[in-house]
XYZ file of C-alpha atoms in Angstrom:
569
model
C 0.000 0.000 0.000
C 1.375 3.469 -0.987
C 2.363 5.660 1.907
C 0.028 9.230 2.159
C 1.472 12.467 3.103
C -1.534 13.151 5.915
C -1.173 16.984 4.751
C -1.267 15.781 1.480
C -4.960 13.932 1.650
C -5.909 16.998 3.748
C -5.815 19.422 0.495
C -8.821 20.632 -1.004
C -10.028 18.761 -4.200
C -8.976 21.017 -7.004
C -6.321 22.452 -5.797
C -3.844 19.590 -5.449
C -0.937 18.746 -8.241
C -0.716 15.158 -9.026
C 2.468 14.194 -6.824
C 3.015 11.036 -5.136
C 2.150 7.515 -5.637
C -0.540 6.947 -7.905
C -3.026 4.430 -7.423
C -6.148 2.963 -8.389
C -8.264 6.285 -7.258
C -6.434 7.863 -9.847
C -7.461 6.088 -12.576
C -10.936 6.509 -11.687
C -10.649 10.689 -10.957
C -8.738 11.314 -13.980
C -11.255 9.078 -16.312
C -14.390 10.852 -14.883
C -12.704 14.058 -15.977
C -11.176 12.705 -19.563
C -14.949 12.052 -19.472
C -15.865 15.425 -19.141
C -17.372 15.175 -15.282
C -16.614 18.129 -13.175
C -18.339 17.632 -10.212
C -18.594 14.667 -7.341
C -20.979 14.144 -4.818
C -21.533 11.265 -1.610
C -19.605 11.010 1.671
C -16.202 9.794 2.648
C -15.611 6.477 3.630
C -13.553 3.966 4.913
C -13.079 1.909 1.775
C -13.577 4.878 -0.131
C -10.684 6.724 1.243
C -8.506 6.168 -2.024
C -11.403 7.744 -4.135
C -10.792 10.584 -1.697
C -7.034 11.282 -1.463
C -6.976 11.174 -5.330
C -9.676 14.045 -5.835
C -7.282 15.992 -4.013
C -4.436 15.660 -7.028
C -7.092 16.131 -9.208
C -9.792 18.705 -10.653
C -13.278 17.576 -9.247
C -15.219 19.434 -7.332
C -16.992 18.001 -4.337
C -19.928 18.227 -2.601
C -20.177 16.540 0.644
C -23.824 15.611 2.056
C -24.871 14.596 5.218
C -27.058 11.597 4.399
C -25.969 8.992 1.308
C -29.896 8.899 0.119
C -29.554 12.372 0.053
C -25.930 12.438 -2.116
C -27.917 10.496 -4.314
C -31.240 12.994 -4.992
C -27.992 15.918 -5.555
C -26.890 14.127 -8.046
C -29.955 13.038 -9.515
C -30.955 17.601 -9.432
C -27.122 18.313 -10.568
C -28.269 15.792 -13.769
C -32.026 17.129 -14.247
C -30.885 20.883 -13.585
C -27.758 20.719 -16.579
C -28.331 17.657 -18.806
C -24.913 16.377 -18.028
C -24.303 12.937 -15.953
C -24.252 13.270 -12.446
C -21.572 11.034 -10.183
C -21.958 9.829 -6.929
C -18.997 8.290 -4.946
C -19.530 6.029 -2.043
C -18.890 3.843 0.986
C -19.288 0.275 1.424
C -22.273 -1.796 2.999
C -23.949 0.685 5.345
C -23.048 4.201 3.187
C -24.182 2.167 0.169
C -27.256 0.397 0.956
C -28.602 4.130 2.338
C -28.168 5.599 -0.909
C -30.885 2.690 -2.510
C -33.739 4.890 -2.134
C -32.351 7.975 -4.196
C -31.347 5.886 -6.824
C -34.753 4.202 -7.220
C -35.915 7.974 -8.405
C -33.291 8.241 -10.666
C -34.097 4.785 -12.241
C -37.817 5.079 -12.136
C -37.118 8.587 -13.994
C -34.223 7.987 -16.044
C -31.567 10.526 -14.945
C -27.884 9.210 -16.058
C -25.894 8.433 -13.288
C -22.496 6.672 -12.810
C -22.012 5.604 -9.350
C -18.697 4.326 -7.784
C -19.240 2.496 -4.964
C -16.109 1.230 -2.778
C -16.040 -2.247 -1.588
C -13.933 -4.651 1.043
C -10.571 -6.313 0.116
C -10.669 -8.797 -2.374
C -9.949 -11.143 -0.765
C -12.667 -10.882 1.383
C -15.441 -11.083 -1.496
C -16.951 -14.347 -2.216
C -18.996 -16.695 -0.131
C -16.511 -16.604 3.623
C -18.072 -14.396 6.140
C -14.760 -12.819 7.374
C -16.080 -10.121 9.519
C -14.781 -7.291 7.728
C -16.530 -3.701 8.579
C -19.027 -3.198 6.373
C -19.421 -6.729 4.629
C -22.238 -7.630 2.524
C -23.170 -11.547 0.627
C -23.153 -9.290 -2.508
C -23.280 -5.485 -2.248
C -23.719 -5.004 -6.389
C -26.671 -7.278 -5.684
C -28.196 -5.093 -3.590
C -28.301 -2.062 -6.009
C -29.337 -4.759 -9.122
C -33.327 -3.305 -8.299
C -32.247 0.918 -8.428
C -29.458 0.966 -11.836
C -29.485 -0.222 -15.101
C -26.427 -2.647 -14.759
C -23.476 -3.657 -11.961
C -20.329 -3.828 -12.467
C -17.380 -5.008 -9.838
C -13.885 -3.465 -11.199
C -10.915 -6.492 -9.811
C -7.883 -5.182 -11.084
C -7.067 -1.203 -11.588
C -5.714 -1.344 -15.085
C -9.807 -2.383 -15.411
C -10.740 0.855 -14.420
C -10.966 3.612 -17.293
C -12.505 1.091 -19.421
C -15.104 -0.115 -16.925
C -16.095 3.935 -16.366
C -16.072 4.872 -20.103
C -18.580 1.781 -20.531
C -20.467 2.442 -17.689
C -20.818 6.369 -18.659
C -21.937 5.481 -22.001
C -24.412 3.079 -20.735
C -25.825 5.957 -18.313
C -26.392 8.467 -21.732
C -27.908 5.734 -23.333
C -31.376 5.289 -23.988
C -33.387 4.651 -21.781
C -31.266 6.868 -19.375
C -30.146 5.960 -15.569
C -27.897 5.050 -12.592
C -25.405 2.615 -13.243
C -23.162 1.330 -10.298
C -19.827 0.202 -10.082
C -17.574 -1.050 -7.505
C -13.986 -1.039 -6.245
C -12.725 -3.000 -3.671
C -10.498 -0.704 -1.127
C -7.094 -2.130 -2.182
C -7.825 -1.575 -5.842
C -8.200 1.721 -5.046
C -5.004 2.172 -2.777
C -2.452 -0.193 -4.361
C 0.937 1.617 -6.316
C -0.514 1.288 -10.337
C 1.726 0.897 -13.302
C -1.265 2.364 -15.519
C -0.102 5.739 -17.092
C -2.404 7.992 -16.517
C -5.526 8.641 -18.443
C -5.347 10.833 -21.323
C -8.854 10.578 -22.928
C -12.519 8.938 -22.751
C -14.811 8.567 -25.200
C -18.640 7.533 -24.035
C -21.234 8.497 -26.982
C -24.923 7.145 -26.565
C -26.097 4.409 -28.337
C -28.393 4.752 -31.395
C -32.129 3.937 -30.786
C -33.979 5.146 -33.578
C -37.584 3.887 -34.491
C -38.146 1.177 -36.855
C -38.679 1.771 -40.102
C -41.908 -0.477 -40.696
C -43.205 0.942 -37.542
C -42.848 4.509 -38.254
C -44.759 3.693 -41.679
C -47.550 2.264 -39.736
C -47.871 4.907 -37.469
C -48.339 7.678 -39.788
C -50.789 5.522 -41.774
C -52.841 5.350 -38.282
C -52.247 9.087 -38.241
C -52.893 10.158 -41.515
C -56.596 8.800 -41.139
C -57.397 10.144 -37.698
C -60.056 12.490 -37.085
C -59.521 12.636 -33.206
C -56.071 12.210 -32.731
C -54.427 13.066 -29.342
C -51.115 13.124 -27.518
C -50.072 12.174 -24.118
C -45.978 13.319 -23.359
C -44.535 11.535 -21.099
C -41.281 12.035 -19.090
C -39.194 10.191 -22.105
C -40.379 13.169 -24.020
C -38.271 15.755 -21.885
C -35.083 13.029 -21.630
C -35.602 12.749 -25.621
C -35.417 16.486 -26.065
C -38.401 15.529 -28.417
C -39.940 18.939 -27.709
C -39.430 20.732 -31.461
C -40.979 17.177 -33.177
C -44.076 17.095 -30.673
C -44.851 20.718 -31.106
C -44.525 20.264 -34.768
C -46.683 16.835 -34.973
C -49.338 18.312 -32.591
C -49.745 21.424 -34.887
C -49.808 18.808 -38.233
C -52.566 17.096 -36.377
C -54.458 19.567 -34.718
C -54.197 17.109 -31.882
C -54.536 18.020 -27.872
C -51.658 17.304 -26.110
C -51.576 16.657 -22.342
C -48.453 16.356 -20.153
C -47.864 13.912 -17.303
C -46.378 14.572 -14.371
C -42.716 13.351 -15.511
C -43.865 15.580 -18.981
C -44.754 18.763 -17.803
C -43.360 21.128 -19.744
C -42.439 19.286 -22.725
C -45.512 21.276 -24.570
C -46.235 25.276 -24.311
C -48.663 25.083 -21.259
C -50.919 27.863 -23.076
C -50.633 26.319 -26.620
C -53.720 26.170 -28.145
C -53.811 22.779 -28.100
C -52.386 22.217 -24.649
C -54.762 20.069 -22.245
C -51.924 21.491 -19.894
C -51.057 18.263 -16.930
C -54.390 17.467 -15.532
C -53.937 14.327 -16.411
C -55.816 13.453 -13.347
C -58.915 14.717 -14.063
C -62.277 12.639 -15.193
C -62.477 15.428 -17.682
C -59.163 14.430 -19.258
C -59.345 10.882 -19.016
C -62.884 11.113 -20.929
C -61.385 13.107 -24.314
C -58.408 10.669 -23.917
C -60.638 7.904 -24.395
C -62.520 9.186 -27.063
C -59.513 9.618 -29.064
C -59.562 7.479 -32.168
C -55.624 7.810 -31.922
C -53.727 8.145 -29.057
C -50.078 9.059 -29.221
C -48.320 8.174 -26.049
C -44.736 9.113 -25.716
C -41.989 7.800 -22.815
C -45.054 7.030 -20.226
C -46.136 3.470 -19.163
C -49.627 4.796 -19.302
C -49.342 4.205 -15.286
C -51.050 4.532 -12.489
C -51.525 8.531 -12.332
C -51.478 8.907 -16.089
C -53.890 6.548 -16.426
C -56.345 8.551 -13.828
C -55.455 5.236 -11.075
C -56.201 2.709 -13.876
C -59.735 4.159 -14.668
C -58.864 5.330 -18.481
C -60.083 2.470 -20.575
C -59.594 4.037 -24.284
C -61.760 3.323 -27.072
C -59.118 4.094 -29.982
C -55.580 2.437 -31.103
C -52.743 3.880 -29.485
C -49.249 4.432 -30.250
C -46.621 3.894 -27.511
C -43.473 4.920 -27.935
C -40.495 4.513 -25.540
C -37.040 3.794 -25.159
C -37.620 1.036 -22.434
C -38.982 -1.962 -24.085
C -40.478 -3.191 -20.705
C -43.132 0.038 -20.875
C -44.489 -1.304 -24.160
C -47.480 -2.474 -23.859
C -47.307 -2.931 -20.192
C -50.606 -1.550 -19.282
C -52.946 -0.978 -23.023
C -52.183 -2.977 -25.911
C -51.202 -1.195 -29.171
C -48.448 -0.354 -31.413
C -45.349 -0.379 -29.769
C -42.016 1.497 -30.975
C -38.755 0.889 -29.331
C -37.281 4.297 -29.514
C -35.312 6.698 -27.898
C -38.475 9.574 -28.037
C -36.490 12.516 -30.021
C -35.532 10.241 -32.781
C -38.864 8.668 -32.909
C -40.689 11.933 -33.152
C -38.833 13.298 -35.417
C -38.933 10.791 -37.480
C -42.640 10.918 -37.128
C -42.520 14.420 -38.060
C -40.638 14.254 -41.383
C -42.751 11.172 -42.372
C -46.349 12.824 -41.712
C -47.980 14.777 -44.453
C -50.863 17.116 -43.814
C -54.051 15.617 -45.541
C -57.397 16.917 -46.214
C -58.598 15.474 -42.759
C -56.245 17.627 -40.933
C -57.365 20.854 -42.193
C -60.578 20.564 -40.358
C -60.909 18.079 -37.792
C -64.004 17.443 -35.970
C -64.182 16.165 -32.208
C -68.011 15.394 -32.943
C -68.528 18.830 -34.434
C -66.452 20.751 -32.139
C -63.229 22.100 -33.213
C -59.957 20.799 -31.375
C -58.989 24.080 -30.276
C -62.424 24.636 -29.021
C -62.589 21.158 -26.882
C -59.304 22.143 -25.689
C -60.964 24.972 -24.381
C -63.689 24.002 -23.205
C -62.642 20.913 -21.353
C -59.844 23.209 -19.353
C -63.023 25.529 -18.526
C -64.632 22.236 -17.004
C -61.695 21.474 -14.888
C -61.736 24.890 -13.580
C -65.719 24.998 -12.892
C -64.384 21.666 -11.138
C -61.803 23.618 -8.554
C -64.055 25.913 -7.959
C -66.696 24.306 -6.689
C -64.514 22.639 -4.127
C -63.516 25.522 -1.607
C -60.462 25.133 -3.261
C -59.250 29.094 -3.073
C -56.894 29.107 -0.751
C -54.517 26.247 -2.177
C -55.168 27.615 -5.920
C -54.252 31.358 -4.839
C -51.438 29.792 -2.437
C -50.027 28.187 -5.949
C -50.195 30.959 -7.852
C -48.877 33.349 -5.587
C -46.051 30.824 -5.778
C -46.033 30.842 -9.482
C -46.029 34.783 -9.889
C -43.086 34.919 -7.036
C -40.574 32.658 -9.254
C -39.084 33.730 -12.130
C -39.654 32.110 -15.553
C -36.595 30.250 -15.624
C -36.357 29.260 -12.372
C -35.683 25.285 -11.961
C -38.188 23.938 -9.594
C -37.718 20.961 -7.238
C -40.792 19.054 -5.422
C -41.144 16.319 -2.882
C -43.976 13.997 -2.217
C -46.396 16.678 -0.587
C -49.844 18.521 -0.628
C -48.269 21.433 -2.563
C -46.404 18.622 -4.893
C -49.327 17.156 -6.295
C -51.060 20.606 -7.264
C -48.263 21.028 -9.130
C -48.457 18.109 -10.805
C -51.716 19.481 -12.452
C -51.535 22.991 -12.673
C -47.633 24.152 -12.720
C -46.696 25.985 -15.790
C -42.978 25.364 -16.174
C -42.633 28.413 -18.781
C -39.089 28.624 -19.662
C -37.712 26.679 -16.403
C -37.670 22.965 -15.602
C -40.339 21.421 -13.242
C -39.009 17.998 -11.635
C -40.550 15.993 -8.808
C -39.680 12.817 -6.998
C -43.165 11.194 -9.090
C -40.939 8.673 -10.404
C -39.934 6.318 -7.044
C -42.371 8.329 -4.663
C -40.086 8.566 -2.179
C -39.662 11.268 0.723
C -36.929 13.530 0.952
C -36.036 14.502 -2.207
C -37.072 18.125 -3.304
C -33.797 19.873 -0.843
C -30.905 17.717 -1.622
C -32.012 17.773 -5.401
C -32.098 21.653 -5.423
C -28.736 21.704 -4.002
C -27.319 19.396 -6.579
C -29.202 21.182 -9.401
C -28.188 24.663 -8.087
C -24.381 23.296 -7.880
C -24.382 22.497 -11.381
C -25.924 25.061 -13.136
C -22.786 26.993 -11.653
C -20.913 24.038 -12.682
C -21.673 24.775 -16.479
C -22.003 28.349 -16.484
C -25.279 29.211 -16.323
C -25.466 30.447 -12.580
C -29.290 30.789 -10.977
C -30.980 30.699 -7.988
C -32.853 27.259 -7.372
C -36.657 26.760 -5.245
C -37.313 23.740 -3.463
C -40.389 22.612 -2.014
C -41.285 19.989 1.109
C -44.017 19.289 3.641
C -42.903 19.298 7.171
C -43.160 15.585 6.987
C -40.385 15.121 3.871
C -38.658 17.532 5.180
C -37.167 15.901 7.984
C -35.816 13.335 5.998
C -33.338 15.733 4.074
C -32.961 18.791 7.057
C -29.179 17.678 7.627
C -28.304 18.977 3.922
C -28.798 22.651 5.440
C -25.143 21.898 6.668
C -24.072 20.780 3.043
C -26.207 24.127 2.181
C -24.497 26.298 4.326
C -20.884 24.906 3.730
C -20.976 25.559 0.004
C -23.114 28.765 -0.166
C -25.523 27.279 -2.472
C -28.165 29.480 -4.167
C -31.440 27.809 -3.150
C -34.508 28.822 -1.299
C -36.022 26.151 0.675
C -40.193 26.459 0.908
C -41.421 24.184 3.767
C -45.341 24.098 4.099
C -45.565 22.813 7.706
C -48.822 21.323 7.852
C -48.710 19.151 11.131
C -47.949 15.891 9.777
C -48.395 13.635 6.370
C -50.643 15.642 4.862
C -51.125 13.636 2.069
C -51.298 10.505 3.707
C -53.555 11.903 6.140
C -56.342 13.099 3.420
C -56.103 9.818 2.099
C -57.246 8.069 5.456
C -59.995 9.808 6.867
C -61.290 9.628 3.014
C -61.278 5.814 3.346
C -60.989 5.379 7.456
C -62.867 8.225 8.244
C -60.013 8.909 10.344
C -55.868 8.925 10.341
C -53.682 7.042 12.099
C -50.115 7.589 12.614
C -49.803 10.821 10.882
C -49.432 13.241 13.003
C -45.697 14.861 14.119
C -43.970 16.381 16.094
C -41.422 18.915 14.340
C -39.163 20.973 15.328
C -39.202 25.080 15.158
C -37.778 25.017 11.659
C -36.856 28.851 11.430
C -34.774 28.254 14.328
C -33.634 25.049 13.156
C -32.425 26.584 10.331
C -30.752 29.570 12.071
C -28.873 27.249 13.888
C -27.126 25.729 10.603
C -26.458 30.007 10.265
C -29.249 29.200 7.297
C -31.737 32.477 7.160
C -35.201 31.880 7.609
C -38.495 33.309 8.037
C -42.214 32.021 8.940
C -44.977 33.682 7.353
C -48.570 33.271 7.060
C -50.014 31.423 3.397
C -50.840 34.919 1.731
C -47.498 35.959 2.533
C -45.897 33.352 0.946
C -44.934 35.258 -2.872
C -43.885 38.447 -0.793
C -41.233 35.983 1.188
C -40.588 34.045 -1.974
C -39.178 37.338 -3.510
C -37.139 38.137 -0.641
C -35.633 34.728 -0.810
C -34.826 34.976 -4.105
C -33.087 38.245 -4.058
C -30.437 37.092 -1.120
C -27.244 35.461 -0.936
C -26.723 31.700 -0.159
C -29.412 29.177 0.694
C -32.619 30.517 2.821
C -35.563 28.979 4.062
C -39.417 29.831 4.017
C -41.372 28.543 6.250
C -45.579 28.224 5.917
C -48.103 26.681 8.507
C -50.859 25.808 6.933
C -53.211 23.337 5.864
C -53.708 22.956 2.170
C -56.036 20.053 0.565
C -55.861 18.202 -2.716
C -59.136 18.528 -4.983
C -61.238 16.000 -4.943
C -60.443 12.803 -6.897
C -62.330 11.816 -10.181
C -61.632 8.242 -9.967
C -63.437 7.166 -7.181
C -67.562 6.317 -6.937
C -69.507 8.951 -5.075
């Protein structure tokens, strides 16, 4: 094992030369930059501790959480936020396993990840139970459910091959984590591998079928009621020029998913917007005669909680052949979304039943109207006007381009339906479902977009409940200055969860907490914050917005979710 100068391992990544003994950490810093990765985020570890020492001869940038599930939603944001492959380095066993539930986000949402995980000696792999700290049967095993592939890295010359692959699997269609792992004297054993000079990782080609694209616009050409639901793929596919384009060739609504919001001009003439949850929605989905559905599984939300039962053929297209087909039958095309829209696009021809197209006499454009004019009638006959004036005082507070990052909350799921991303990114943890995710992703997010140059403040947005699971990143927060506001809607307990019990209990169990006096909280990480009442909450917003550093914004109140449309009466 190499001997470490103790001031040495001390220096700050960055600002190191590349003296010394090198070793298998190295190899993996200096591929993830030939690779073009700038910044790092996870926790130090035992095992790990070679990964360490050789960011500090090299160029990466790191940003230390406090929580490994919570390393793993920063890089997920720092991905979402800049387009660009976020990497995660961790610890064996323990520091590992905790970083499962992040990941599952990233998979179920298809964010490209490449995660180095450290493991124990070699020698102590295999079936013996040696009672190493941190042993696991099979950690890579453990992560096979949360990444696309797992890969355990035996010798160090293995290295810069086993990253370039694993990077270009991660930018590949369909997008996500994918894990390796490096046994701690890998990492720390003297190398005789020069040192990396380049990396080359370019996505794989998944264009449409040829046959299948034919067929399509045959189905297309003939529609009189064709519609569009975009999907999450659509956003990873950058299909967002070839959807506007086919939507205006077809006169055909388009309505955006959770995972898909934004991928179509919210007040497009055509644009059902995302209340893809409403029995308004689901009913001109079903009438379609052609339904386009692009990088969704037609799932449980999109599908109005497996109510929609459609009366036309539909088109599903998707870069993960396991969606096809995995809830509606219909034409399935294995394709990476951009390259199967536009492919789409240059295929379809404008025909006579395009130039007037008839939903039953009514005009696209006009049912388009008119069914967003129901959904409002809806709201408003739900003593709904403090949540909708709550989320649009919200809306009018950040700026158009702001990046916006939502847990699993009240506030969440309104803006599931009714956010208009305008010329920012909306992104939520709808994917996995899990808790915790809206902070640590802001922070990741807000990191890169400095990262690559295009500096901006970042919002984040928790219950009181979700919160707790990510309130030790106001430390990682604090230590690196980070641009976010952090809008906490303290509402007693689960809200969410507690709507949905007394709706089917009559009463909730379990959901009620005890929290903590978050604006002091807060001031105690020497994070500003401020409590203010719900129609205070754009005013405090703005404030937020205009500081230095991370702040918080704290709101106790009750909001409720409209009703559902699924359900009997």
């Amino acid at each position: 094992m190499a001997d470490h100068d103790p001031d040495q391992a001390a220096v700050p990544a960055g600002n190191g030369p590349r003296t010394g003994t090198r070793n298998g950490g190295d190899l993996v810093v200096e591929t993830l930059e030939a690779l073009g990765a700038k910044t790092v985020f996870g926790i130090p570890g035992q095992h790990a501790l070679g990964l360490f020492d050789a960011m500090g001869r090299g160029n990466l940038q790191f940003v230390s959480s406090r929580v490994e599930n919570n390393s793993a939603f920063a890089a997920d944001g720092y991905s979402r936020a800049t387009g660009e492959v976020g990497v995660l380095f961790l610890s064996t066993g323990p520091g590992a396993l905790t970083s499962l539930a992040g990941l599952q986000e990233a998979y179920a949402t298809g964010v490209p990840m490449v995660v180095v995980a450290s493991q124990i000696p070699l020698d102590g792999l295999g079936a013996r139970r040696k009672g190493m700290l941190h042993q696991l049967d099979d950690q890579k095993a453990s992560a096979a459910n949360v990444t696309k592939s797992q890969r355990l890295i035996q010798h160090a010359s293995g290295i810069p091959s086993a990253i370039q692959d694993a990077w270009t699997e991660a930018i590949s269609s369909p997008q996500g984590p994918v894990w390796l792992e490096i046994p701690q004297n890998v990492l720390l054993d003297p190398i005789m591998v020069p040192p990396v000079e380049d990396a080359l990782a370019e996505a794989a080609d998944n264009p449409p079928r040829v046959e299948l694209v034919r067929e399509a616009v045959k189905w297309l050409q003939a529609a009189e009621r064709p519609a569009i639901i975009a999907g999450g793929g659509t956003r990873r596919g950058r299909a967002e020029k070839p959807l506007l384009s086919i939507a205006e060739k077809l006169r055909a609504p388009v309505i955006c998913t959770p995972g898909g919001n934004g991928a179509f001009p919210w007040n497009h003439e055509l644009s059902l917007q995302s209340w893809i949850e409403d029995r308004y929605m689901t009913d001109l989905l079903e009438d379609a005669d052609v339904l386009v559905v692009i990088g969704s599984s037609l799932g449980e939300v999109t599908s109005n909680y497996f109510t929609f039962e459609p009366r036309g053929r539909i088109i599903q297209i998707d870069a993960e052949p396991r969606v096809l087909e995995s809830n509606r039958p219909g034409l399935g095309i294995r394709a990476d979304a951009g390259q199967a829209l536009a492919a789409l696009d240059e295929a379809l021809e404008v025909g006579p039943a395009h130039a007037t197209p008839s939903w039953h006499g009514t005009a696209p454009e006009d049912l388009v109207k008119e069914t967003l004019a129901k959904v409002r009638a809806r709201l408003e006959s739900q003593d709904l006007a403090k949540e909708m004036k709550f989320m649009a005082d919200i809306r009018e507070a950040v700026p158009a381009d702001m990046q916006t990052f939502w847990d699993m909350t009240i506030a969440a799921y309104w803006g599931w339906s009714c956010w208009d991303a305008r010329e920012g990114q909306f992104h939520s943890a709808q994917g996995a479902g899990g808790l915790g995710y809206g902070f640590p992703a802001a922070i990741g997010a807000a990191v890169g977009l400095e990262t690559v140059g295009k500096p901006g403040r970042v919002l984040a947005v928790s219950g009181d409940g979700s919160s707790m699971y990510s309130i030790s990143e106001l430390a990682t927060a604090k230590q690196h200055n980070v641009p976010v506001t952090w809008l906490i809607v303290d509402d007693g307990g689960y809200g969410i969860l507690r709507e949905y019990m007394v709706g089917a209990f009559g009463k909730a169990t379990a959901t009620e907490l005890a929290r903590p006096d978050f604006v002091k909280l807060a001031e105690a990480f020497g994070v500003p914050a401020t409590k203010v009442a719900p129609e205070d909450v754009g005013k405090a917003l703005k404030a937020g917005f205009a500081a230095d550093g991370p702040n918080v914004v704290v709101v106790e109140t009750l909001l409720k979710m409209f009703a559902p449309t699924h359900l009997p009466r």
